[in-house]
PDB file of C-alpha atoms and ligand atoms in Angstrom:
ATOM      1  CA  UNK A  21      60.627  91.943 138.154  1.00 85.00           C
ATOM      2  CA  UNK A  22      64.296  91.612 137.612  1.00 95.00           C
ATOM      3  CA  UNK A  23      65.407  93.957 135.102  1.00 97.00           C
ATOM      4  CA  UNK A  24      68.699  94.198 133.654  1.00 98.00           C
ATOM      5  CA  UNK A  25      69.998  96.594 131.188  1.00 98.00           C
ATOM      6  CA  UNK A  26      72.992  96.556 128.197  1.00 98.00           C
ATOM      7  CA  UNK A  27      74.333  98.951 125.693  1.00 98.00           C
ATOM      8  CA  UNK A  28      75.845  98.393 122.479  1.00 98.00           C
ATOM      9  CA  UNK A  29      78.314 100.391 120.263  1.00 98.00           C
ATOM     10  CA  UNK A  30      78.799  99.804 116.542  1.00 98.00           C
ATOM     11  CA  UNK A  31      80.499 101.735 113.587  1.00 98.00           C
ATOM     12  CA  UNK A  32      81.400 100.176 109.561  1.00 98.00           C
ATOM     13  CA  UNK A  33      83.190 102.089 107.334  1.00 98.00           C
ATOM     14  CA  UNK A  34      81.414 103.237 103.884  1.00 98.00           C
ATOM     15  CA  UNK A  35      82.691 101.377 100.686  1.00 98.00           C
ATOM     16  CA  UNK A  36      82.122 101.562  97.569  1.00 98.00           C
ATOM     17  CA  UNK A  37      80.800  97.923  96.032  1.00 97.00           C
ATOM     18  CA  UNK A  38      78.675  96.738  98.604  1.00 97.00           C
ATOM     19  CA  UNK A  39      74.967  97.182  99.252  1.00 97.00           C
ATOM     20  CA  UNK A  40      74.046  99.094 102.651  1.00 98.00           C
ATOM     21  CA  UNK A  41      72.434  97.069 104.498  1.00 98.00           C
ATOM     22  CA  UNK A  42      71.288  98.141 107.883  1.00 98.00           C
ATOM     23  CA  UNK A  43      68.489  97.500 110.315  1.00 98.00           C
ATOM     24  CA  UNK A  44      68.110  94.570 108.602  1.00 98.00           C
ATOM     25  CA  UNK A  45      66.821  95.998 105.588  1.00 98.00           C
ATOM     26  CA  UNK A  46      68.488  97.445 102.318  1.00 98.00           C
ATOM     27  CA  UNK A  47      69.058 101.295 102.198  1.00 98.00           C
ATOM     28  CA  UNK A  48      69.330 102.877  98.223  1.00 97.00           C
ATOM     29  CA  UNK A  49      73.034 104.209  98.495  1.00 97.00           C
ATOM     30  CA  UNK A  50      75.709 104.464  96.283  1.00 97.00           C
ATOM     31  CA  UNK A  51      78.056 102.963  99.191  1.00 98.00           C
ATOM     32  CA  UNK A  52      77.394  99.940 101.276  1.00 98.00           C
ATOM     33  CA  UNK A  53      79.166  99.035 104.516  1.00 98.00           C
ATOM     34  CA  UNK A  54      82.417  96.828 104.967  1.00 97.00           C
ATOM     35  CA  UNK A  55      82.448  94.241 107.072  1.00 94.00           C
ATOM     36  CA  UNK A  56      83.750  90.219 107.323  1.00 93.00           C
ATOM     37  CA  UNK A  57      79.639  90.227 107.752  1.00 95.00           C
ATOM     38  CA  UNK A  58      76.946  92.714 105.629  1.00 96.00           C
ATOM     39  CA  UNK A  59      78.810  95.313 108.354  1.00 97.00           C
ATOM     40  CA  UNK A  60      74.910  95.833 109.278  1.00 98.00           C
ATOM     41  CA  UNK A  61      76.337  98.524 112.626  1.00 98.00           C
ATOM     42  CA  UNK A  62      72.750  99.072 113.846  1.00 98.00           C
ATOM     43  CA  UNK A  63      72.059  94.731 114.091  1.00 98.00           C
ATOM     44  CA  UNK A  64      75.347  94.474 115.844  1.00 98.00           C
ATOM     45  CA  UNK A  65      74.501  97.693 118.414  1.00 98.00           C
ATOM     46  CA  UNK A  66      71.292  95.722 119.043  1.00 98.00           C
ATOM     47  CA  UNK A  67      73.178  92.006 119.451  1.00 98.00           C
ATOM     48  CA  UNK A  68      75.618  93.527 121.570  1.00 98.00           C
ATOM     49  CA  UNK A  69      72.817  95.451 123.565  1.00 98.00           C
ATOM     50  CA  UNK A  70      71.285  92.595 124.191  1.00 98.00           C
ATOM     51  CA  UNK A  71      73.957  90.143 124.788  1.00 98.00           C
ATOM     52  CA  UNK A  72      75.380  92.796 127.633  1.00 98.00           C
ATOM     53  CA  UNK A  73      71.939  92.871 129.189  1.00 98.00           C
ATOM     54  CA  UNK A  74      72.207  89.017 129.639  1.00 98.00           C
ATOM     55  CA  UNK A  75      75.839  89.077 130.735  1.00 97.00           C
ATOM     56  CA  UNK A  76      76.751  87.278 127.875  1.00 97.00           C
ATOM     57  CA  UNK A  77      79.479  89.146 126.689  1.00 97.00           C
ATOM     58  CA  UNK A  78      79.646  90.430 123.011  1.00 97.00           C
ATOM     59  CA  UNK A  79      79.231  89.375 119.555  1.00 96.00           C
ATOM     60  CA  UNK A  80      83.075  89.388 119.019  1.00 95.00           C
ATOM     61  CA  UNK A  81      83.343  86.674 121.419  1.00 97.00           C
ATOM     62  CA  UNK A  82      80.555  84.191 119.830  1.00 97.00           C
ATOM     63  CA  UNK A  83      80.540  85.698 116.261  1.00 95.00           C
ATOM     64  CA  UNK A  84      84.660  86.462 115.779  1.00 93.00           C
ATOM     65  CA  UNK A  85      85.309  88.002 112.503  1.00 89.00           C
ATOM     66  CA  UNK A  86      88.617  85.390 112.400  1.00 91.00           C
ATOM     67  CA  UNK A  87      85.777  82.951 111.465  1.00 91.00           C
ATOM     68  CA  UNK A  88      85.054  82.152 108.363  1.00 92.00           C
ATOM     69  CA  UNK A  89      81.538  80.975 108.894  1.00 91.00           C
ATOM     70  CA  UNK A  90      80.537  83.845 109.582  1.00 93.00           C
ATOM     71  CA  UNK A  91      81.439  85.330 106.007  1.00 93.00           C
ATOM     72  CA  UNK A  92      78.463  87.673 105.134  1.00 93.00           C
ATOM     73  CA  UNK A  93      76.258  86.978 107.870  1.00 96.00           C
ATOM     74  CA  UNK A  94      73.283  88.889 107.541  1.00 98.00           C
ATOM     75  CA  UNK A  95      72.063  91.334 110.816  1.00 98.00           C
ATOM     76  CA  UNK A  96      69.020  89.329 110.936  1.00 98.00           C
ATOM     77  CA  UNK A  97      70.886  86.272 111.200  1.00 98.00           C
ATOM     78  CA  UNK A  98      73.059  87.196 114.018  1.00 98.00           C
ATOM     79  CA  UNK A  99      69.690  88.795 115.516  1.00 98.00           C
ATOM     80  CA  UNK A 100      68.106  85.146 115.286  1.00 98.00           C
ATOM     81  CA  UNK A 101      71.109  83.508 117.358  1.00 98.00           C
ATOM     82  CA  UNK A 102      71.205  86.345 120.053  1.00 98.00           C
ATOM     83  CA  UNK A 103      67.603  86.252 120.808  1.00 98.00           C
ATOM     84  CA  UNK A 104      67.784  82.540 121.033  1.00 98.00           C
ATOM     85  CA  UNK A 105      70.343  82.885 123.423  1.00 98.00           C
ATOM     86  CA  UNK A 106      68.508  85.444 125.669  1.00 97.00           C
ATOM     87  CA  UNK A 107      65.613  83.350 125.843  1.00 97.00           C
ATOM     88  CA  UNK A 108      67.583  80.354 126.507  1.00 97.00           C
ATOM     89  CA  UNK A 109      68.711  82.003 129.982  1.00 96.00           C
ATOM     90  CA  UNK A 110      65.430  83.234 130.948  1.00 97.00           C
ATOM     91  CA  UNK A 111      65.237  86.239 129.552  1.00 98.00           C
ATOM     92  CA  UNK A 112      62.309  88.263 128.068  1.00 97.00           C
ATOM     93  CA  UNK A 113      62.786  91.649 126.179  1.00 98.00           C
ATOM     94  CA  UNK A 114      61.374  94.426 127.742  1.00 98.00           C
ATOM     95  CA  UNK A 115      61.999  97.227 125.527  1.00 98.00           C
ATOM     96  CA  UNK A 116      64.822  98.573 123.287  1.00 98.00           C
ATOM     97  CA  UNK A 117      66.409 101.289 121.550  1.00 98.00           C
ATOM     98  CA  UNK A 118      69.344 101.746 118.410  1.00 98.00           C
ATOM     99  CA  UNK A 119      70.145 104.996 117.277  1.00 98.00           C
ATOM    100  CA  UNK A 120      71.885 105.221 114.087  1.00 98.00           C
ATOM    101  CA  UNK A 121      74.452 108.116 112.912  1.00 98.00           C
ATOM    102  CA  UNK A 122      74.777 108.797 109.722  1.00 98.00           C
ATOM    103  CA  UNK A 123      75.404 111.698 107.124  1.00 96.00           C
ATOM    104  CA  UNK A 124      74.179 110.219 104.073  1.00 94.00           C
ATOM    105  CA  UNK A 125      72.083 108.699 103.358  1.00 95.00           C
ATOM    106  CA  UNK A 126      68.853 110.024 105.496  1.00 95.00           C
ATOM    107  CA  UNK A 127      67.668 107.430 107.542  1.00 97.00           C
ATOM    108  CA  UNK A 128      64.298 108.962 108.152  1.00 96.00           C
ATOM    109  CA  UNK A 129      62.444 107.457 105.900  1.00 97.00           C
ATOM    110  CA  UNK A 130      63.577 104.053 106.768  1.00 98.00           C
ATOM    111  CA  UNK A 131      63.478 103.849 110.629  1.00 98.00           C
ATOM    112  CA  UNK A 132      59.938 102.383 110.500  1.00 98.00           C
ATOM    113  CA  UNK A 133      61.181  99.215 108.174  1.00 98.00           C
ATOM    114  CA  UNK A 134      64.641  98.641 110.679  1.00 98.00           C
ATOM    115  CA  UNK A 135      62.731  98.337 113.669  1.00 98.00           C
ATOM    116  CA  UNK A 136      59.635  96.206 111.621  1.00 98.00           C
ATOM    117  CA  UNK A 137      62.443  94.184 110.468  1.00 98.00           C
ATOM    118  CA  UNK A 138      64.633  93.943 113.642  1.00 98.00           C
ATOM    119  CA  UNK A 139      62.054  92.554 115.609  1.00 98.00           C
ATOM    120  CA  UNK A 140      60.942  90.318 113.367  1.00 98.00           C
ATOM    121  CA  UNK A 141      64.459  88.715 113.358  1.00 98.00           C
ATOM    122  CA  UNK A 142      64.437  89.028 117.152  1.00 98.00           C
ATOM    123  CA  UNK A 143      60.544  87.428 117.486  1.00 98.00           C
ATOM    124  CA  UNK A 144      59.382  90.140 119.659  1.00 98.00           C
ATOM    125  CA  UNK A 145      56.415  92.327 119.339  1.00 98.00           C
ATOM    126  CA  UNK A 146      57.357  95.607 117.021  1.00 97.00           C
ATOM    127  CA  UNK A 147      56.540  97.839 119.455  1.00 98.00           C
ATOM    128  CA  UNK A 148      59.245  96.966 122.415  1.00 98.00           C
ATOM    129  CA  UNK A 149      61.863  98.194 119.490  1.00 98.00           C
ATOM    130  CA  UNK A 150      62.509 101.356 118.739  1.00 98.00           C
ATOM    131  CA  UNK A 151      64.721 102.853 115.791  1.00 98.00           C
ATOM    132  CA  UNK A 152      65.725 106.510 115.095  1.00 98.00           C
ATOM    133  CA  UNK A 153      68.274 108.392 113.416  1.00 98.00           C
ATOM    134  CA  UNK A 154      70.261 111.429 113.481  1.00 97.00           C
ATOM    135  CA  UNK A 155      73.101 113.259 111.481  1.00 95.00           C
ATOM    136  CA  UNK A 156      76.594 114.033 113.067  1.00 93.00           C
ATOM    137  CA  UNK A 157      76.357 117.514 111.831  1.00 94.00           C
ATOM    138  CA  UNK A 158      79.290 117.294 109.583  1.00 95.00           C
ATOM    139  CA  UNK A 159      81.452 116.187 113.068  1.00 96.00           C
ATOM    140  CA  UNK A 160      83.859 112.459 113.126  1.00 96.00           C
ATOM    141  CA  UNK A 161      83.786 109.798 110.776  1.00 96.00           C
ATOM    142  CA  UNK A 162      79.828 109.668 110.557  1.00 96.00           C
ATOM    143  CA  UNK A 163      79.878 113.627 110.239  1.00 96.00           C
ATOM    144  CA  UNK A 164      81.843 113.113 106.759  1.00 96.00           C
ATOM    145  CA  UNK A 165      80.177 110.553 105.452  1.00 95.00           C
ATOM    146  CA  UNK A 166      83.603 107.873 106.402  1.00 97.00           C
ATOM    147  CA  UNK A 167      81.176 105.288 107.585  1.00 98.00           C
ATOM    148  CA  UNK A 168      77.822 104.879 109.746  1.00 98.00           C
ATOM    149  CA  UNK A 169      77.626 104.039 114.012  1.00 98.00           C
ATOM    150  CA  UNK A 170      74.866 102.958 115.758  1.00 98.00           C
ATOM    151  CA  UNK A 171      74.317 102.826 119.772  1.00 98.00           C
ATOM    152  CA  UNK A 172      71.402 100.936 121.376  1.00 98.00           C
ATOM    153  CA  UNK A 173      70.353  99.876 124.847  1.00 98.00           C
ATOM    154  CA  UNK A 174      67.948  97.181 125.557  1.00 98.00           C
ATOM    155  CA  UNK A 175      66.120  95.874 128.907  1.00 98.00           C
ATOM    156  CA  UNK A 176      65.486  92.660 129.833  1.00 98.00           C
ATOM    157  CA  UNK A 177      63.267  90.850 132.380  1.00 98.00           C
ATOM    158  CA  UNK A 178      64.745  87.751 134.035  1.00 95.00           C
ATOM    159  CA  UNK A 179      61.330  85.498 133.700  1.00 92.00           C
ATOM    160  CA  UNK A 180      63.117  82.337 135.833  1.00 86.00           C
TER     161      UNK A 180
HETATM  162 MG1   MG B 844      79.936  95.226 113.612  1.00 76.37          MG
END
């Protein structure tokens, strides 16, 4: 087994006039995050993740926000095209994690849908994904409620 392992770093500032999407799925919030995309910070932790795992570099470099096509790309999406391109070098997911930080909302209750949701973007099994949250207790931009991060690792197997 070859296994090779990336990490991915994320944060979208909190606006008002947008929905907040993350994980893939829509959070209740009176603030949704900005981005030249849905600004989904826990997809992109994941894409990254998973694009440095298969030493393809990051999703500024195939996704660039200077782009207009990619104009409100959902997380999903850009989960689609990644995991494309992971199997299209040989590569099998192994298992993964995303940790989002955020002050508000509470994530808790939603960590179960991101991760249903993420995978099924990604076409992996559920359980090789797994999403959790955690305040910043009241510390940085996520501590006062400024916008939301998200870190996540992934391992992959190198199948050929
Ligand atoms: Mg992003």
């Amino acid at each position: 087994m070859t296994l090779r392992i990336g990490h991915g770093l994320d944060a979208h500032r909190l606006v008002e006039g947008r929905p907040l999407m993350l994980g893939c799925v829509h959070v209740p919030h009176d603030r949704g995050l900005a981005g030249h995309s849905d600004g989904d910070a826990l997809a992109h932790a994941l894409c990254d993740a998973l694009l440095g795992a298969a030493g393809l570099r990051d999703m500024g470099h195939h996704f660039p926000s200077s782009e207009p096509r990619w104009l409100g790309t959902s997380g999903a999406e850009f989960l689609r095209a990644v995991a494309a391109m992971v199997r299209e070098r040989g590569l099998r997911l192994v298992s993964s994690q995303v940790v989002a930080v955020a002050e508000q909302p509470r994530l808790g209750a939603h960590v179960d849908a991101m991760a249903l949701a993420c995978a099924a973007a990604l076409g992996v099994d559920r359980a090789l994904l797994q999403v959790t949250a955690t305040s910043a207790d009241g510390l940085g931009f996520a501590g006062r409620g400024e916008g939301i991060a998200a870190s996540a690792v992934a391992l992959l197997d190198q199948t050929r």
